[in-house]
XYZ file of C-alpha atoms in Angstrom:
332
model
C 0.016 -0.092 -0.053
C 1.095 3.567 -0.781
C 0.088 6.864 0.634
C 0.305 10.160 -1.221
C -0.383 13.709 -0.585
C -2.082 16.385 -2.781
C 0.120 19.254 -1.856
C 1.476 22.577 -3.124
C 4.742 22.342 -1.356
C 6.557 20.131 -3.951
C 9.142 19.766 -6.358
C 8.551 18.907 -9.928
C 11.015 16.444 -11.500
C 10.140 16.996 -14.998
C 7.972 19.331 -16.867
C 6.986 22.153 -14.384
C 3.226 22.210 -15.721
C 2.699 18.327 -15.113
C 1.721 16.766 -11.840
C 3.987 13.746 -11.309
C 3.206 10.713 -9.164
C 6.468 9.858 -7.400
C 7.294 6.389 -5.917
C 9.949 3.824 -5.435
C 10.379 0.150 -4.643
C 9.330 0.906 -1.281
C 5.946 -0.654 -0.355
C 5.046 2.006 2.065
C 4.658 5.183 0.233
C 4.151 7.105 -2.919
C 3.324 10.927 -3.381
C 1.520 12.986 -5.825
C 3.604 15.924 -6.496
C 1.914 18.997 -7.976
C 3.302 21.446 -10.303
C 2.627 24.647 -8.321
C 5.837 25.950 -6.442
C 5.179 28.001 -3.461
C 6.850 31.434 -3.078
C 10.288 31.012 -1.300
C 10.921 27.571 -2.744
C 12.249 28.708 -6.202
C 15.706 29.493 -4.690
C 15.990 25.978 -3.425
C 14.896 24.617 -6.798
C 17.598 26.720 -8.462
C 20.170 25.286 -6.142
C 19.039 21.836 -6.764
C 19.118 22.331 -10.620
C 22.827 23.569 -10.144
C 23.712 20.611 -7.823
C 21.992 17.620 -9.563
C 23.815 15.060 -7.380
C 21.587 16.609 -4.306
C 18.434 15.633 -6.088
C 16.736 12.334 -5.325
C 16.544 10.684 -8.880
C 15.668 7.162 -7.738
C 12.002 7.900 -7.626
C 10.439 8.348 -11.143
C 6.869 8.875 -12.136
C 4.528 6.005 -11.672
C 1.022 5.172 -12.785
C -1.761 3.555 -10.844
C -5.081 2.214 -11.701
C -7.778 4.715 -10.591
C -9.936 1.830 -8.915
C -6.944 1.051 -6.817
C -6.791 4.425 -5.267
C -8.608 6.112 -2.541
C -8.812 9.741 -1.582
C -8.763 10.414 2.310
C -9.555 13.707 4.051
C -7.999 13.443 7.370
C -9.303 15.717 10.063
C -8.015 16.227 13.657
C -10.632 17.012 16.063
C -11.378 20.473 17.179
C -9.977 21.901 20.389
C -10.840 19.779 23.393
C -10.758 20.827 27.034
C -7.715 18.731 27.572
C -5.846 20.746 24.835
C -6.303 24.002 26.773
C -4.320 22.958 29.876
C -2.313 20.282 28.172
C -0.534 22.775 25.919
C 0.572 24.741 29.064
C 1.605 21.650 31.022
C 1.835 18.074 29.709
C 0.936 16.770 33.079
C -2.737 18.007 32.650
C -3.327 15.039 30.362
C -3.018 12.728 33.383
C -6.062 14.632 34.933
C -9.236 12.472 35.656
C -11.286 15.497 35.064
C -10.484 15.486 31.392
C -11.900 11.875 31.090
C -13.215 11.471 27.245
C -12.858 15.150 26.866
C -15.420 17.304 24.823
C -14.532 20.034 22.597
C -14.464 23.744 24.011
C -16.465 26.661 22.884
C -13.507 27.756 20.574
C -13.483 24.003 19.170
C -17.178 24.566 18.031
C -16.066 27.843 16.260
C -13.546 25.693 14.491
C -16.144 23.110 13.604
C -18.366 25.820 12.236
C -15.452 27.181 10.228
C -14.619 23.723 8.698
C -18.208 22.988 8.033
C -18.507 26.116 5.954
C -15.247 25.320 4.013
C -16.283 21.614 3.080
C -19.540 22.934 1.742
C -18.241 26.050 -0.055
C -15.492 23.959 -1.839
C -17.865 21.232 -2.730
C -16.045 18.524 -0.624
C -19.238 17.810 1.322
C -21.006 16.528 -1.809
C -18.050 14.240 -2.957
C -17.522 12.318 0.427
C -18.998 8.775 0.369
C -18.170 7.995 3.929
C -17.081 9.632 7.299
C -15.217 7.476 9.846
C -14.552 8.692 13.210
C -12.799 7.663 16.354
C -15.412 6.667 19.003
C -14.378 9.416 21.447
C -16.720 12.410 22.351
C -14.496 15.055 20.993
C -14.127 13.140 17.457
C -17.834 12.525 17.477
C -18.708 16.097 18.024
C -16.344 17.237 15.450
C -17.363 14.586 12.869
C -21.122 15.442 13.094
C -20.493 19.192 13.419
C -18.367 19.242 10.260
C -20.033 16.802 7.989
C -23.763 16.735 9.391
C -26.788 18.206 7.860
C -28.328 21.816 8.726
C -31.515 22.988 10.325
C -32.550 19.672 12.134
C -36.137 19.671 13.092
C -37.832 17.131 15.491
C -39.056 14.267 13.278
C -40.305 10.937 14.333
C -39.071 9.266 11.078
C -35.519 10.941 11.223
C -33.380 10.630 14.012
C -30.614 13.323 14.689
C -26.852 12.840 14.337
C -26.354 14.688 17.863
C -28.898 15.505 20.410
C -29.093 18.802 21.618
C -26.462 19.840 24.226
C -24.508 16.592 23.812
C -21.345 16.546 25.720
C -21.950 19.879 27.406
C -21.892 21.538 23.968
C -24.724 23.908 24.251
C -25.602 23.163 20.562
C -28.771 22.459 19.042
C -29.501 19.175 17.544
C -27.765 18.300 14.396
C -29.637 16.720 11.366
C -28.612 13.440 9.525
C -30.437 14.557 6.380
C -28.445 15.292 3.237
C -24.997 14.158 4.698
C -22.716 11.042 4.199
C -23.093 8.167 6.566
C -20.834 8.406 9.772
C -19.222 5.343 11.093
C -17.294 4.946 14.326
C -14.187 2.632 14.251
C -11.808 1.713 17.088
C -8.707 1.325 14.969
C -8.386 5.170 14.587
C -8.441 6.081 18.303
C -5.849 8.136 19.946
C -2.614 6.905 21.456
C -3.811 4.391 23.985
C -3.564 4.158 27.693
C -2.720 6.292 30.874
C -4.182 9.464 29.681
C -8.037 9.642 30.988
C -8.845 11.977 28.036
C -8.319 9.108 25.675
C -10.538 6.491 27.468
C -14.097 6.296 25.881
C -17.507 6.061 27.413
C -19.505 3.063 26.843
C -20.809 2.730 23.214
C -24.682 2.821 24.701
C -23.933 6.136 26.231
C -22.640 7.253 22.779
C -25.621 5.862 20.921
C -27.871 7.992 23.027
C -26.050 11.298 22.407
C -25.414 10.392 18.525
C -28.557 8.423 17.514
C -27.727 8.313 13.784
C -24.008 7.453 13.925
C -23.324 3.844 13.243
C -21.467 1.978 16.021
C -22.034 -1.543 14.866
C -18.451 -2.097 13.809
C -17.407 -1.775 17.797
C -17.473 -5.025 19.243
C -17.553 -4.104 23.081
C -19.775 -1.801 24.863
C -17.099 -0.942 27.419
C -13.683 0.183 26.640
C -11.379 -2.635 26.652
C -8.570 -1.116 24.724
C -7.434 1.499 27.207
C -5.266 0.719 30.096
C -4.755 2.838 33.126
C -1.225 1.668 33.645
C 0.133 0.844 30.010
C 0.677 3.215 27.233
C 0.879 1.962 23.711
C 4.303 2.261 22.222
C 4.816 4.643 19.216
C 5.486 1.463 17.271
C 2.194 -0.026 18.133
C 0.202 3.137 17.174
C 1.963 2.985 13.748
C 1.154 -0.585 13.362
C -2.528 0.061 14.347
C -2.611 2.820 11.776
C -1.435 0.574 9.089
C -3.975 -2.050 10.093
C -6.589 0.674 9.822
C -5.213 1.682 6.138
C -5.490 -1.858 5.132
C -8.924 -2.190 6.535
C -9.984 0.851 4.405
C -9.532 -1.381 1.238
C -12.413 -3.583 2.352
C -14.713 -0.607 2.030
C -16.402 0.062 -1.407
C -16.195 4.005 -0.767
C -13.578 5.737 -2.745
C -13.569 9.275 -1.030
C -13.630 9.025 2.742
C -13.320 11.659 5.416
C -11.664 10.519 8.717
C -11.927 12.265 12.065
C -9.291 11.289 14.389
C -6.475 12.473 16.562
C -3.058 14.214 16.455
C -1.070 11.312 17.977
C -2.598 8.619 15.816
C -2.155 10.831 12.716
C 1.380 11.639 13.572
C 2.623 7.967 14.166
C 0.755 6.547 11.402
C 2.002 9.033 8.737
C 5.518 9.227 9.969
C 6.027 5.346 9.041
C 4.980 6.618 5.425
C 6.782 8.890 2.784
C 10.380 7.579 3.542
C 11.128 7.553 -0.229
C 10.067 10.985 -0.778
C 12.074 14.392 -0.835
C 12.860 15.330 2.827
C 10.621 18.436 2.547
C 7.548 16.179 1.213
C 8.198 13.714 4.021
C 8.124 16.567 6.613
C 4.950 17.573 5.036
C 3.163 14.309 5.397
C 3.952 13.610 8.939
C 3.846 17.107 10.548
C 1.510 17.544 13.398
C -2.065 18.572 12.709
C -3.659 21.616 14.115
C -7.012 21.372 15.744
C -9.734 20.929 13.287
C -7.166 20.902 10.370
C -8.137 18.935 7.176
C -5.561 17.525 4.861
C -6.487 15.656 1.761
C -4.181 12.596 0.709
C -4.380 9.639 -1.655
C -3.681 6.046 -0.813
C -2.573 3.444 -3.571
C -3.358 -0.227 -3.449
C -0.179 -1.795 -4.941
C -0.568 -5.196 -3.190
C -3.921 -6.339 -4.553
C -5.699 -5.848 -1.219
C -8.726 -4.464 -2.722
C -10.765 -6.187 -5.293
C -13.367 -3.575 -6.553
C -13.573 -3.493 -10.279
C -13.260 -0.138 -12.192
C -16.384 1.837 -12.788
C -14.912 3.932 -15.465
C -12.784 1.539 -17.637
C -14.174 0.870 -20.914
C -12.947 -2.547 -22.789
C -12.795 -0.976 -26.299
C -15.112 -1.140 -29.147
C -18.110 -3.588 -29.362
C -18.300 -5.746 -31.309
C -14.743 -6.380 -31.376
C -12.682 -6.552 -34.566
C -9.193 -6.523 -36.013
C -7.434 -3.898 -33.977
C -3.723 -4.865 -33.710
C -1.540 -2.094 -32.520
C 1.031 -1.069 -35.256
C 4.066 -2.295 -32.977
C 2.492 -5.831 -33.010
C 1.921 -5.781 -36.759
C 5.538 -4.882 -37.217
C 6.714 -7.660 -34.978
C 4.569 -10.038 -36.966
C 6.045 -8.849 -40.184
C 9.456 -9.334 -38.838
C-alpha cells in the first residue's frame, strides 16, 4: 500500500506544468507531486538544478489504476478541554477531570469554520463516508463538520447529535443530506494512561449520537485503554497501518476520517520515507485542531478487489485492431 499527498509544497521532477506521481520500490509510500511551486521555494529549486547530485532521482513517475486508489480527507478533532491545559503543562493530560474530553467553545467555532469550508469547496458532496474515532471530541467534530443543517424534530429521522450533547450547548444536528458516519476503534488516539483518551460505553454514545453507526465496535465497554500501560509509538503506527489496510475492504472511494493528533502523526511518520525530505516533513507534521488535509492511498498489493467503474474495454463488437508495433513484430 502507498499513501500520497495532494500538496502545493512540492518539487516537480520533469515538466513544471505536469503533476507527477512519485514512488519507489518501497511498499510504504508514494506521493502525488503537484506543479505549483510556493513562494520561497524557487531559490531552493535553483540550487538543486545547479547541484543535480543533491536531487533524489531514484523515484521516477509511476502510474496506478484509478480503482486502486482512494482519497482520504484526514481531520484532527477540534480543540478539546484537555488541549487548553495540556498545551501549558503536559501533566494535565493525566487529570481524571478530562476523561473523554469534549470540545471547547473555541472548538465549536473551529467546527463551524470547517463545516462552511467543506460545503463551499464542494467537498461535502463528494465524500462517500465519514469514519470517526469513538471518543466524544471526535464524534462532536465529525457530526458538526459533515452533518446536515436545520434539524427539526421528526419521528422518522433521528438526529446525528442530540441537543447539548457533551455539554456542547448546541442544537441538535440533522442526519439529512450528509454522508453516513461510522465509528471505528482502529483510529483512536494513542491508548493508555491518559484519561482523556478513554472512551465511554458505546450505549452512552448511542444516546447522544443516534444516527451514528456504532455497529463495527465489538464491546460496549472500553477494553482497549489501560490505566497503567501506554501504547508504544510502534504499536500506534502498526494500528494505523492495519486501519489503512482495513479501508480497502470498504467500497467507498472518497472518505473523511476524523481522528487524533497522535494517531495521525505516528501513522503518517511511517510513510513517505522514499520522498523528498520536505515532502516527508509535510506528510507527517502535526495537525492543528480541526485541520483537514487531503491525501491519496494507493493499493499496490491487490488488497482491494473492487472493479473499475470507469474503464471501457474497447469497441463492441470486437474487430481486428492490432497495434502497429504488434503488426511490425509479426512482419519481422
